[in-house]
Coordinates of C-alpha atoms in Angstrom, one line a residue:
Chain A
X1 CA -71.8 -17.1 -82.5
X2 CA -75.9 -15.8 -83.1
X3 CA -76.7 -12.3 -83.8
X4 CA -79.0 -12.5 -81.0
X5 CA -76.0 -13.2 -78.4
X6 CA -73.9 -10.5 -79.7
X7 CA -76.7 -8.1 -79.0
X8 CA -76.8 -9.4 -75.3
X9 CA -73.4 -9.3 -75.0
X10 CA -72.6 -5.9 -76.0
X11 CA -74.4 -4.1 -73.5
X12 CA -73.8 -1.8 -70.5
X13 CA -70.1 -1.9 -69.1
X14 CA -68.5 -0.7 -72.2
X15 CA -67.9 2.2 -73.9
X16 CA -67.1 2.3 -77.8
X17 CA -65.0 5.4 -79.0
X18 CA -64.0 6.3 -82.7
X19 CA -61.0 8.5 -82.6
X20 CA -59.4 10.3 -85.6
X21 CA -55.8 10.7 -84.9
X22 CA -54.7 13.5 -86.8
X23 CA -51.5 15.6 -87.7
X24 CA -53.4 18.9 -86.9
X25 CA -56.2 17.6 -84.7
X26 CA -57.6 14.4 -82.4
X27 CA -61.0 14.1 -82.6
X28 CA -63.5 11.4 -80.8
X29 CA -66.9 10.3 -80.9
X30 CA -68.0 8.0 -77.9
X31 CA -71.1 6.0 -77.0
X32 CA -71.9 8.1 -74.6
X33 CA -72.6 11.1 -76.6
X34 CA -69.3 13.0 -76.2
X35 CA -67.5 14.5 -79.1
X36 CA -64.5 16.2 -78.7
X37 CA -61.5 17.6 -80.5
X38 CA -57.9 18.7 -79.5
X39 CA -54.9 20.1 -81.3
X40 CA -52.5 17.5 -81.9
X41 CA -49.8 19.2 -79.9
X42 CA -48.3 18.0 -76.4
X43 CA -46.1 20.7 -74.4
X44 CA -44.2 19.4 -71.2
X45 CA -42.6 22.3 -68.7
X46 CA -39.4 23.2 -69.8
X47 CA -38.0 23.4 -66.1
X48 CA -38.8 23.2 -62.6
X49 CA -39.8 27.1 -62.4
X50 CA -42.5 26.7 -65.5
X51 CA -43.7 23.3 -63.8
X52 CA -44.4 25.3 -60.5
X53 CA -46.1 28.4 -62.4
X54 CA -48.1 25.6 -64.6
X55 CA -48.9 23.4 -62.2
X56 CA -49.1 20.5 -64.4
X57 CA -46.9 18.2 -65.9
X58 CA -48.6 17.9 -69.7
X59 CA -50.3 20.5 -71.3
X60 CA -52.6 19.3 -74.8
X61 CA -54.3 21.5 -77.5
X62 CA -54.6 25.2 -77.4
X63 CA -53.6 25.4 -74.0
X64 CA -50.2 24.0 -74.9
X65 CA -50.1 26.5 -77.6
X66 CA -51.1 29.4 -75.6
X67 CA -48.2 28.6 -72.6
X68 CA -45.8 27.1 -75.6
X69 CA -43.3 29.3 -74.4
X70 CA -42.8 27.8 -71.2
X71 CA -43.1 24.3 -72.7
X72 CA -40.8 21.7 -74.8
X73 CA -43.3 21.2 -77.5
X74 CA -44.1 18.0 -79.5
X75 CA -46.3 17.5 -82.6
X76 CA -46.0 13.5 -82.5
X77 CA -47.9 13.1 -86.0
X78 CA -46.4 14.3 -89.0
X79 CA -47.6 13.5 -92.6
X80 CA -50.4 11.7 -90.7
X81 CA -48.2 9.3 -88.9
X82 CA -46.0 8.9 -85.7
X83 CA -42.8 10.2 -86.2
X84 CA -41.7 7.3 -83.8
X85 CA -41.2 4.3 -86.0
X86 CA -39.8 1.7 -83.5
X87 CA -36.8 2.0 -85.3
X88 CA -35.5 5.4 -84.0
X89 CA -33.1 5.4 -81.0
X90 CA -32.5 8.8 -80.4
X91 CA -34.1 10.5 -77.5
X92 CA -36.0 12.8 -79.9
X93 CA -37.9 10.0 -81.5
X94 CA -38.7 8.3 -77.9
X95 CA -40.0 11.7 -76.6
X96 CA -42.2 12.0 -79.7
X97 CA -43.6 8.3 -78.7
X98 CA -44.0 9.3 -75.3
X99 CA -46.1 12.3 -76.5
X100 CA -48.1 10.6 -79.2
X101 CA -49.1 7.9 -76.2
X102 CA -50.2 11.1 -73.8
X103 CA -52.1 12.5 -76.5
X104 CA -54.2 9.7 -77.3
X105 CA -54.5 9.4 -72.9
X106 CA -56.0 12.9 -73.4
X107 CA -58.1 12.2 -76.2
X108 CA -59.7 9.2 -74.4
X109 CA -60.0 11.1 -70.8
X110 CA -62.1 13.7 -73.1
X111 CA -64.5 11.1 -74.0
X112 CA -65.2 11.0 -70.1
X113 CA -65.2 7.3 -69.8
X114 CA -66.6 6.2 -66.5
X115 CA -64.0 4.4 -64.5
X116 CA -66.0 1.0 -64.0
X117 CA -66.5 0.5 -68.0
X118 CA -64.2 -1.0 -70.6
X119 CA -63.1 1.0 -73.4
X120 CA -63.2 -0.6 -76.8
X121 CA -61.7 2.0 -79.1
X122 CA -61.1 2.5 -83.0
X123 CA -58.6 4.3 -84.5
X124 CA -58.7 6.2 -88.0
X125 CA -55.2 6.0 -89.6
X126 CA -53.8 7.0 -92.8
X127 CA -54.5 4.6 -95.8
X128 CA -51.0 3.9 -96.4
X129 CA -49.3 4.0 -93.1
X130 CA -46.6 1.7 -92.5
X131 CA -47.0 -1.5 -90.6
X132 CA -44.4 -0.5 -88.3
X133 CA -46.3 2.9 -87.8
X134 CA -49.8 1.5 -87.2
X135 CA -47.8 -1.1 -84.5
X136 CA -46.6 2.1 -82.9
X137 CA -50.0 3.6 -83.0
X138 CA -51.7 0.1 -81.3
X139 CA -49.0 0.3 -78.7
X140 CA -49.2 3.9 -77.8
X141 CA -53.4 3.3 -77.3
X142 CA -53.1 0.4 -75.4
X143 CA -51.7 2.1 -72.6
X144 CA -55.4 3.8 -72.3
X145 CA -57.8 1.4 -73.7
X146 CA -58.9 -2.6 -73.2
X147 CA -59.2 -3.2 -76.7
X148 CA -58.0 -1.3 -79.8
X149 CA -58.4 -1.7 -83.9
X150 CA -57.3 0.7 -86.3
X151 CA -58.8 1.2 -89.7
X152 CA -58.1 3.2 -92.5
X153 CA -59.3 7.0 -92.2
X154 CA -61.4 7.5 -95.5
X155 CA -62.8 4.0 -95.2
X156 CA -64.3 5.0 -92.0
X157 CA -65.6 8.0 -93.3
X158 CA -67.6 6.1 -96.0
X159 CA -68.5 3.6 -93.3
X160 CA -69.6 6.4 -91.3
X161 CA -72.1 7.5 -94.1
X162 CA -73.1 4.2 -94.7
X163 CA -71.8 4.6 -98.3
X164 CA -69.8 1.5 -99.1
X165 CA -70.5 1.0 -102.8
X166 CA -68.9 3.0 -105.7
X167 CA -67.9 6.1 -103.6
X168 CA -64.6 7.5 -104.0
X169 CA -63.7 9.4 -100.6
X170 CA -61.3 12.4 -100.7
X171 CA -60.1 13.1 -97.0
X172 CA -58.0 16.1 -96.6
X173 CA -56.2 16.2 -93.3
X174 CA -53.1 18.3 -92.4
X175 CA -50.5 15.8 -93.1
X176 CA -51.5 14.1 -95.9
X177 CA -55.1 13.7 -98.7
X178 CA -56.2 10.1 -98.5
X179 CA -58.5 8.9 -101.3
X180 CA -59.9 5.8 -101.4
X181 CA -62.7 4.1 -103.6
X182 CA -65.0 2.0 -101.8
X183 CA -66.8 -1.0 -103.6
X184 CA -68.7 -2.9 -101.3
X185 CA -65.5 -4.9 -99.8
X186 CA -62.5 -3.8 -97.5
X187 CA -60.5 -1.5 -99.8
X188 CA -57.3 -3.0 -101.0
X189 CA -54.2 -1.1 -101.6
X190 CA -55.0 -0.4 -105.3
X191 CA -58.0 1.2 -104.1
X192 CA -56.2 3.9 -102.1
X193 CA -54.0 7.0 -102.8
X194 CA -52.3 9.0 -100.4
X195 CA -50.2 12.0 -100.8
X196 CA -48.8 14.8 -98.9
X197 CA -50.2 17.8 -100.5
X198 CA -52.6 18.5 -97.7
X199 CA -53.3 21.6 -95.0
X200 CA -49.8 21.9 -93.7
X201 CA -48.7 22.5 -97.5
X202 CA -51.1 25.1 -98.1
X203 CA -49.9 26.8 -94.6
X204 CA -46.3 26.5 -96.0
X205 CA -47.4 28.1 -99.6
X206 CA -49.6 30.8 -98.0
X207 CA -46.6 31.6 -95.4
X208 CA -44.2 32.0 -98.5
X209 CA -46.9 34.1 -100.5
X210 CA -47.4 36.5 -97.5
X211 CA -43.6 37.0 -97.0
X212 CA -43.4 38.2 -100.8
X213 CA -46.1 40.3 -101.0
X214 CA -46.4 41.8 -97.4
X215 CA -43.0 43.6 -96.9
X216 CA -41.9 43.5 -92.9
X217 CA -45.2 41.7 -91.6
X218 CA -44.0 39.2 -89.1
X219 CA -45.9 36.0 -88.9
X220 CA -45.6 32.4 -87.2
X221 CA -47.0 29.0 -88.6
X222 CA -49.8 29.1 -86.3
X223 CA -50.9 32.2 -87.2
X224 CA -51.1 31.5 -91.1
X225 CA -53.0 28.2 -90.0
X226 CA -55.7 30.4 -88.4
X227 CA -55.8 32.8 -91.3
X228 CA -56.5 29.8 -93.5
X229 CA -59.2 28.4 -91.3
X230 CA -61.0 32.0 -91.0
X231 CA -60.8 32.6 -94.8
X232 CA -59.5 29.6 -96.8
X233 CA -61.4 29.9 -100.2
X234 CA -60.7 28.9 -104.1
X235 CA -62.6 30.6 -107.2
X236 CA -64.3 33.3 -106.6
X237 CA -63.7 35.6 -103.7
X238 CA -66.3 35.6 -101.2
X239 CA -65.1 38.9 -99.5
X240 CA -61.8 40.7 -99.3
X241 CA -59.3 39.0 -96.9
X242 CA -58.1 41.8 -94.8
X243 CA -56.0 40.9 -92.0
X244 CA -53.9 42.6 -89.3
X245 CA -49.9 41.5 -89.3
X246 CA -47.4 43.3 -87.1
X247 CA -44.9 45.4 -88.8
X248 CA -41.9 46.5 -86.7
X249 CA -44.4 46.0 -83.7
X250 CA -47.2 48.0 -85.3
X251 CA -50.3 46.1 -86.1
X252 CA -50.9 46.9 -90.1
X253 CA -53.4 45.5 -92.6
X254 CA -52.9 43.7 -95.6
X255 CA -55.5 42.5 -98.4
X256 CA -54.2 38.9 -98.9
X257 CA -57.2 37.6 -100.9
X258 CA -54.9 36.8 -103.7
X259 CA -52.5 34.8 -101.9
X260 CA -54.9 33.0 -99.8
X261 CA -56.6 31.8 -103.1
X262 CA -53.4 30.9 -105.0
X263 CA -52.3 29.2 -101.5
X264 CA -55.5 27.0 -101.4
X265 CA -55.5 26.3 -104.7
X266 CA -52.3 23.9 -104.6
X267 CA -54.8 21.3 -103.2
X268 CA -56.9 20.9 -106.5
X269 CA -54.4 19.5 -108.9
X270 CA -53.1 16.5 -106.7
X271 CA -56.5 15.5 -105.8
X272 CA -57.7 15.5 -109.5
X273 CA -54.7 13.2 -110.5
X274 CA -55.5 10.9 -107.8
X275 CA -59.2 11.3 -108.6
X276 CA -58.7 10.5 -112.4
X277 CA -56.2 7.4 -111.2
X278 CA -58.9 5.7 -109.2
X279 CA -61.4 6.3 -111.7
X280 CA -59.6 5.4 -114.3
X281 CA -58.5 2.1 -113.0
X282 CA -62.2 1.5 -111.7
X283 CA -64.4 -1.4 -113.5
X284 CA -65.6 0.7 -116.9
X285 CA -69.0 -0.2 -116.1
X286 CA -69.1 1.7 -112.7
X287 CA -66.7 4.4 -113.8
X288 CA -69.8 7.2 -114.4
X289 CA -71.1 6.1 -111.1
X290 CA -68.1 6.7 -109.1
X291 CA -67.0 10.2 -110.6
X292 CA -70.6 11.2 -109.4
X293 CA -70.2 10.2 -105.8
X294 CA -67.1 11.8 -104.5
X295 CA -67.1 12.8 -100.8
X296 CA -65.2 15.4 -99.4
X297 CA -64.0 15.1 -95.8
X298 CA -61.3 16.3 -93.5
X299 CA -60.4 19.8 -92.0
X300 CA -59.4 20.4 -95.4
X301 CA -62.3 20.1 -96.9
X302 CA -63.8 23.4 -95.0
X303 CA -61.8 25.7 -97.9
X304 CA -64.7 27.4 -99.0
X305 CA -65.3 26.6 -103.0
X306 CA -63.1 23.4 -103.3
X307 CA -66.0 21.0 -103.8
X308 CA -67.2 23.4 -107.0
X309 CA -63.2 23.9 -107.9
X310 CA -62.9 19.9 -107.9
X311 CA -65.8 19.4 -109.9
X312 CA -64.7 22.0 -112.8
X313 CA -61.5 20.7 -112.9
X314 CA -63.0 16.9 -113.1
X315 CA -65.5 18.3 -116.0
X316 CA -62.1 19.0 -118.0
X317 CA -60.1 15.6 -117.2
X318 CA -62.8 13.3 -116.6
X319 CA -66.2 14.9 -118.5
X320 CA -68.0 15.6 -115.6
X321 CA -68.3 14.5 -111.9
X322 CA -70.2 15.1 -108.5
X323 CA -68.4 16.4 -105.4
X324 CA -70.4 16.6 -102.1
X325 CA -68.6 17.7 -99.1
X326 CA -69.5 15.9 -95.7
X327 CA -71.5 17.7 -92.9
X328 CA -69.2 17.5 -90.2
X329 CA -65.6 17.2 -91.9
X330 CA -64.0 17.3 -88.3
X331 CA -66.0 14.5 -86.9
X332 CA -66.3 12.5 -89.9
X333 CA -63.6 10.0 -89.4
X334 CA -64.3 9.8 -85.8
X335 CA -68.1 9.2 -86.7
X336 CA -67.3 6.4 -88.8
X337 CA -64.9 4.7 -86.4
X338 CA -67.4 4.7 -83.6
X339 CA -69.6 3.4 -86.2
X340 CA -67.4 0.2 -87.1
X341 CA -66.7 0.0 -83.0
X342 CA -70.6 -0.2 -82.8
X343 CA -70.9 -3.0 -85.6
X344 CA -68.2 -4.9 -84.5
X345 CA -69.1 -8.4 -83.0
X346 CA -68.4 -8.5 -79.2
X347 CA -66.4 -11.6 -79.6
X348 CA -63.9 -9.8 -82.0
X349 CA -63.3 -7.2 -79.3
X350 CA -62.7 -10.2 -76.9
X351 CA -60.1 -11.3 -79.2
X352 CA -58.1 -8.3 -79.2
X353 CA -58.6 -8.0 -75.1
Chain B
X1 CA -69.0 -18.7 -55.3
X2 CA -67.8 -18.3 -52.2
X3 CA -65.8 -15.0 -53.2
X4 CA -69.4 -14.0 -54.8
X5 CA -71.0 -14.6 -51.6
X6 CA -68.7 -12.8 -49.3
X7 CA -68.8 -10.0 -51.9
X8 CA -72.5 -9.8 -52.1
X9 CA -72.6 -10.0 -48.2
X10 CA -70.1 -7.0 -48.1
X11 CA -71.9 -5.3 -50.5
X12 CA -75.1 -5.6 -48.9
X13 CA -73.7 -4.6 -45.8
X14 CA -71.9 -1.6 -47.3
X15 CA -75.6 -0.3 -49.0
X16 CA -77.4 -1.3 -45.5
X17 CA -77.9 2.0 -43.2
X18 CA -77.7 1.2 -38.9
X19 CA -81.0 2.5 -37.1
X20 CA -82.1 2.2 -33.6
X21 CA -85.6 0.4 -32.4
X22 CA -86.1 3.9 -30.7
X23 CA -85.9 5.8 -33.8
X24 CA -88.3 3.7 -35.9
X25 CA -90.9 3.8 -33.1
X26 CA -90.8 7.7 -33.6
X27 CA -91.0 7.6 -37.0
X28 CA -94.4 5.4 -36.4
X29 CA -92.9 2.1 -37.0
X30 CA -94.3 -0.7 -35.2
X31 CA -93.4 -3.8 -36.7
X32 CA -90.3 -4.7 -39.1
X33 CA -89.9 -8.2 -41.6
X34 CA -86.4 -9.2 -41.1
X35 CA -84.8 -10.6 -44.2
X36 CA -81.5 -12.3 -43.4
X37 CA -78.2 -11.5 -45.8
X38 CA -78.2 -15.4 -46.9
X39 CA -81.6 -15.1 -48.4
X40 CA -81.0 -12.2 -49.9
X41 CA -77.8 -13.8 -51.5
X42 CA -79.4 -16.7 -52.3
X43 CA -82.5 -14.9 -54.1
X44 CA -80.0 -12.8 -56.1
X45 CA -78.1 -16.3 -57.0
X46 CA -81.7 -17.6 -57.9
X47 CA -82.7 -14.9 -60.0
X48 CA -79.4 -15.0 -61.9
X49 CA -79.8 -18.6 -62.7
X50 CA -83.4 -18.5 -63.5
X51 CA -82.9 -15.6 -65.8
X52 CA -80.0 -17.5 -67.3
X53 CA -81.9 -20.8 -67.2
X54 CA -84.8 -19.4 -69.5
X55 CA -82.3 -17.9 -72.2
X56 CA -79.4 -20.3 -72.6
X57 CA -78.8 -23.9 -73.4
X58 CA -77.1 -26.0 -70.3
X59 CA -73.5 -25.9 -72.3
X60 CA -73.5 -22.2 -72.3
X61 CA -75.6 -21.2 -69.1
X62 CA -72.4 -22.3 -66.9
X63 CA -69.9 -20.4 -69.2
X64 CA -72.3 -17.6 -69.0
X65 CA -72.8 -17.4 -65.3
X66 CA -69.2 -17.8 -64.5
X67 CA -68.6 -15.0 -66.7
X68 CA -71.4 -12.7 -65.1
X69 CA -70.0 -13.6 -61.7
X70 CA -66.6 -12.3 -62.7
X71 CA -68.0 -9.5 -64.2
X72 CA -70.0 -8.7 -61.4
X73 CA -67.0 -9.2 -58.9
X74 CA -65.0 -6.8 -61.1
X75 CA -67.6 -4.1 -61.4
X76 CA -68.0 -4.4 -57.6
X77 CA -64.3 -4.1 -56.7
X78 CA -63.9 -1.2 -59.5
X79 CA -67.0 0.4 -57.6
X80 CA -65.0 -0.3 -54.1
X81 CA -61.9 1.3 -56.3
X82 CA -63.9 4.4 -56.9
X83 CA -65.5 4.9 -53.7
X84 CA -62.1 4.9 -51.9
X85 CA -60.7 7.1 -54.5
X86 CA -63.6 9.4 -54.0
X87 CA -63.7 9.2 -50.1
X88 CA -60.1 9.6 -50.2
X89 CA -60.2 12.9 -52.3
X90 CA -63.3 13.9 -50.1
X91 CA -60.9 13.7 -47.1
X92 CA -58.0 15.8 -48.7
X93 CA -60.6 18.4 -49.5
X94 CA -61.8 18.4 -45.9
X95 CA -58.3 18.3 -44.5
X96 CA -57.7 21.4 -46.8
X97 CA -60.6 23.1 -45.6
X98 CA -59.7 22.8 -42.0
X99 CA -56.1 23.8 -42.6
X100 CA -57.7 27.0 -44.8
X101 CA -60.0 27.6 -41.2
X102 CA -57.2 27.4 -38.9
X103 CA -55.1 29.5 -41.1
X104 CA -57.8 32.0 -41.3
X105 CA -58.4 32.0 -37.4
X106 CA -54.5 32.6 -36.8
X107 CA -54.5 35.4 -39.2
X108 CA -57.5 37.1 -37.4
X109 CA -55.9 36.5 -34.0
X110 CA -52.6 37.9 -35.0
X111 CA -53.7 41.3 -37.0
X112 CA -56.0 41.6 -33.5
X113 CA -52.9 41.3 -31.4
X114 CA -51.0 43.4 -33.5
X115 CA -53.3 46.2 -33.2
X116 CA -53.9 46.1 -29.3
X117 CA -49.7 46.4 -29.2
X118 CA -50.1 49.3 -31.7
X119 CA -52.6 51.2 -29.5
X120 CA -51.5 50.6 -26.3
X121 CA -48.1 52.3 -26.4
X122 CA -48.5 56.1 -26.6
X123 CA -51.2 57.1 -24.6
X124 CA -50.5 55.3 -21.3
X125 CA -46.7 56.7 -21.3
X126 CA -47.7 60.3 -20.3
X127 CA -50.3 59.6 -17.7
X128 CA -48.0 57.5 -16.2
X129 CA -44.9 59.9 -16.3
X130 CA -47.5 62.5 -14.7
X131 CA -48.2 60.6 -11.7
X132 CA -44.6 59.6 -11.2
X133 CA -43.7 63.1 -11.3
X134 CA -46.4 64.5 -8.7
X135 CA -44.8 61.3 -6.3
X136 CA -41.5 62.6 -6.9
X137 CA -42.4 66.0 -6.1
X138 CA -44.5 65.0 -2.7
X139 CA -41.2 63.1 -1.5
X140 CA -39.2 66.1 -1.9
X141 CA -41.8 68.3 -0.3
X142 CA -42.1 66.0 2.7
X143 CA -38.1 65.8 2.9
X144 CA -37.8 69.6 3.1
X145 CA -40.9 70.1 5.7
X146 CA -39.2 67.7 8.0
X147 CA -35.6 69.9 7.7
X148 CA -37.8 73.5 8.2
X149 CA -39.4 71.7 11.3
X150 CA -35.8 70.8 12.3
X151 CA -34.9 74.6 12.6
X152 CA -34.3 76.0 8.7
X153 CA -35.4 79.4 7.6
X154 CA -38.6 78.5 5.6
X155 CA -37.3 80.6 2.8
X156 CA -34.3 79.0 2.7
X157 CA -36.1 75.6 2.8
X158 CA -38.3 76.4 -0.2
X159 CA -35.4 77.2 -2.5
X160 CA -33.6 74.3 -1.5
X161 CA -36.8 72.2 -2.3
X162 CA -37.0 73.7 -5.7
X163 CA -33.7 73.1 -6.4
X164 CA -33.7 69.2 -5.1
X165 CA -36.7 68.8 -7.2
X166 CA -35.3 70.3 -10.5
X167 CA -32.2 68.1 -9.9
X168 CA -34.3 64.8 -9.3
X169 CA -36.6 65.3 -12.5
X170 CA -33.4 66.1 -14.4
X171 CA -31.9 62.7 -13.5
X172 CA -35.5 61.0 -13.7
X173 CA -35.9 62.4 -17.1
X174 CA -32.7 61.0 -18.3
X175 CA -33.3 57.6 -17.2
X176 CA -36.8 57.6 -18.6
X177 CA -35.6 58.6 -22.0
X178 CA -33.3 55.7 -21.9
X179 CA -35.7 53.0 -20.7
X180 CA -38.2 54.5 -23.5
X181 CA -35.9 54.0 -26.1
X182 CA -35.0 50.5 -24.9
X183 CA -38.9 50.0 -24.6
X184 CA -39.3 51.2 -28.3
X185 CA -36.8 49.3 -29.8
X186 CA -38.1 46.1 -28.2
X187 CA -41.8 47.1 -29.6
X188 CA -40.6 48.0 -33.0
X189 CA -39.2 44.3 -33.1
X190 CA -42.3 42.8 -31.8
X191 CA -44.1 44.6 -34.6
X192 CA -42.0 44.0 -37.3
X193 CA -42.0 40.2 -36.1
X194 CA -45.7 40.0 -36.0
X195 CA -46.0 41.8 -39.3
X196 CA -43.9 38.9 -40.7
X197 CA -45.6 36.1 -39.4
X198 CA -48.9 37.8 -41.0
X199 CA -47.2 37.9 -44.0
X200 CA -46.5 34.3 -43.9
X201 CA -49.7 33.6 -42.8
X202 CA -51.3 35.4 -45.7
X203 CA -49.4 33.1 -48.0
X204 CA -49.8 30.2 -46.3
X205 CA -53.4 31.1 -46.7
X206 CA -53.2 32.0 -50.7
X207 CA -51.4 28.6 -51.0
X208 CA -53.8 26.6 -49.2
X209 CA -56.9 28.0 -50.9
X210 CA -55.1 27.3 -54.1
X211 CA -54.7 23.9 -53.5
X212 CA -58.4 23.9 -52.4
X213 CA -59.2 24.8 -55.8
X214 CA -57.1 22.2 -57.3
X215 CA -58.5 19.2 -55.4
X216 CA -61.9 20.7 -56.3
X217 CA -60.9 20.8 -59.9
X218 CA -59.7 17.3 -59.9
X219 CA -61.0 15.1 -62.8
X220 CA -61.1 12.0 -60.5
X221 CA -64.0 13.6 -58.6
X222 CA -65.8 13.4 -62.7
X223 CA -67.6 10.4 -62.5
X224 CA -67.6 10.0 -66.2
X225 CA -70.6 9.6 -68.2
X226 CA -71.8 6.1 -69.0
X227 CA -71.9 4.3 -72.7
X228 CA -75.9 5.2 -73.9
X229 CA -75.7 1.9 -76.0
X230 CA -77.8 -0.9 -74.5
X231 CA -79.0 -3.5 -76.4
X232 CA -78.7 -2.0 -79.8
X233 CA -75.2 -3.4 -80.4
X234 CA -73.8 -5.3 -83.0
X235 CA -75.0 -5.6 -87.0
X236 CA -78.7 -5.3 -87.2
X237 CA -80.1 -8.4 -88.8
X238 CA -82.4 -6.1 -90.8
X239 CA -79.5 -4.0 -92.3
X240 CA -79.2 -4.4 -95.9
X241 CA -75.6 -4.8 -96.2
X242 CA -75.8 -7.4 -93.0
X243 CA -73.5 -10.1 -95.1
X244 CA -70.9 -7.6 -96.5
X245 CA -70.4 -5.4 -93.5
X246 CA -70.1 -8.7 -91.6
X247 CA -67.5 -9.5 -94.2
X248 CA -65.6 -6.1 -93.4
X249 CA -65.8 -6.6 -90.1
X250 CA -63.9 -9.9 -90.3
X251 CA -61.5 -8.6 -92.6
X252 CA -61.0 -5.5 -90.1
X253 CA -60.1 -7.9 -87.2
X254 CA -57.9 -10.4 -89.1
X255 CA -55.7 -7.4 -90.1
X256 CA -55.6 -6.1 -86.4
X257 CA -55.1 -9.5 -85.0
X258 CA -52.0 -9.8 -87.6
X259 CA -50.6 -6.4 -86.5
X260 CA -51.2 -7.1 -82.8
X261 CA -49.5 -10.4 -83.0
X262 CA -46.6 -9.0 -84.9
X263 CA -46.6 -6.3 -82.2
X264 CA -46.3 -8.8 -79.7
X265 CA -44.1 -11.0 -81.3

C-alpha cells in the first residue's frame, strides 16, 4: 500500500499512546498532547468500612500511597516485569494481574481519550522480558485499548530521539537497568544486556547504610526512595545531605551525604561492565563511535553526577567515552513509544485490532 | 445503505431545532427556503462519492466507501452513546439538586416549627391562669351575694366567701400543676422528636451535597481531548531513514503478531 494512502487512513479518530510501564512509575505520552505519570502502585479498600470512607473501589499512585493503611496494596511489576506470569495459580498472582490491568487502564484514562476515538498503544517493556510476561502485558492492556504493541524499552528511547545508529542506550529503571546498542536495525538478543541493579537496589543499599550509621532512626522504603530522589548523587557532593528522621517519635537531623554517595555508586560498576561487554562485541570499526554515543535514560539517570562517573569509569576500562543524559528521563520511553505508534503504518495497526 | 440513510435522517432530525412560523415572523423572517431530508441525505452521499472518485481507483472506492459508511455509523452510535450517558448524568445531577433543595426547604420548615413551639409555651400560661382566677373569684362572689340576699349577715358572708375562694383556688392550683406537668412532658417529647428529625435532615442534606459533588466530579462528564494528529501520520517519505524505519516497523509488527497469535492459541 502506498504511503499517501497511509497518510489518509491515519487521520482523526485514533488516539495514539506511548506507554512506559515501569516498576516504579508508569508514564504515558499521547497524540492529544497529554503527558502523565503515575506511581505503579494500586490499592483496593481492605474492607467495607474503608471503602465507604474512601468512596472508591481502586486507588492509584500517590493517592494510594497516602491512604495505604486502609488499602490492600499491590505493586504489580517487579524487576521491570509483571509479577503474574500466567503459570501461577495462587490468588496473590491473580490479584497482581488484576492490579496490572487496572494500572494500565488508569494510565490510559490519564491520557484522556475521547469516547469516540480508537486507542492504539505502544508499550515499552524490558529488553529481556520473557515471552510469557510479554503476553501477560498484552492481555492486561487489551481490556483498555483497541490495538496494542510491545517494544523494547531502551529501543523506544533511542527511536524517540531518532538515534538509531551506533548508539548505546542505558535505561536505568527501578527494577532493572537495560542496555541496548543500536545499529540501524531492530536490536537482537546479543545487542541487549539487562541486570537488576537499578533504583530499587540503590534504595535497599541506602536503607542498609542509614540503619547502620543513624542509630535509632525510623524510616520506610518509601521515605528512603524520596530521600534518594531528592538528594541522589555520585562523585563530589553538591551540598550536604541533611535529613530529618524520627528517633523515638522525635524528628532528628542526620548528615547522610556519604551514605547517599555510596548507595548511588552501586549503579556505576555493573553499568560499566554492561557497556564494556556491548562495545567489546561490536564491530571493531564502529566501537569508537559507539562508546562516544552513550545515552542515559530512565528515572535512575537523574542521580546527579552519574554521567561523569560513568565517563570516568569508561576512561579507565575503555580508554574514553562520552555519556549524555536525555532531557526528559521520566518521559523518554513513553515519547519514543508514541513516535513508534505514530510511524507504524495504518494497515499494521489494522492487523492487530 | 438503508441503515446509513436512516441514521443520517435521525442525525439530521436530532441536530435540527423546532420553531413556529409566528416566531420566525417576529424575528423578521418573511420567506424560508425548504430543503427536504432526502435531498440533504442525497447531497451527503454524493459528496462522499465525488470525493472518493477523485482520489481512488474503482476497486478501492467501494471498499473505502463501505469502510467510511461503517466508520460513520460507528461514530454516530458512539456519539449517541455519549449523549445518552451525558444526559443521564445530568438527569442524576438535576434529581440530586432537586432532592437537595427539597431537603433544605424541609429543614427550614422544621426549624421554624420548633422555634414557634418553644416560644409559645411559657408566656401564655400565666395570662391564661390570671383570667381563670378572676372568673372563679367572680362566680364565688355571686354565690355568696345570693346567700346574703337570702338573709345571712354580711360579715359572715364575707368570711364564707374568702374561705370558699381559698378552698377552690387550692383545688384548682393542684389540678393546674398536674395538667402542666403532663403538658410539659408532651411538649418535651414533641421538641425532642423535632430535634431528632432536624438532625436526620441535616445528615441527609450533607449526604446529598456529597452525592452532588461526586456526580459533578464524575469523569464521564470529561469528554476527553481529541488527537491533534491529522494528516501527518506514518513515515514521511522525506525521512532520511525511511527504508530502515520501514524494516524496523515490519519487525516490530512481526514480533507482536507472533506474540498475540501465541496468546490466543
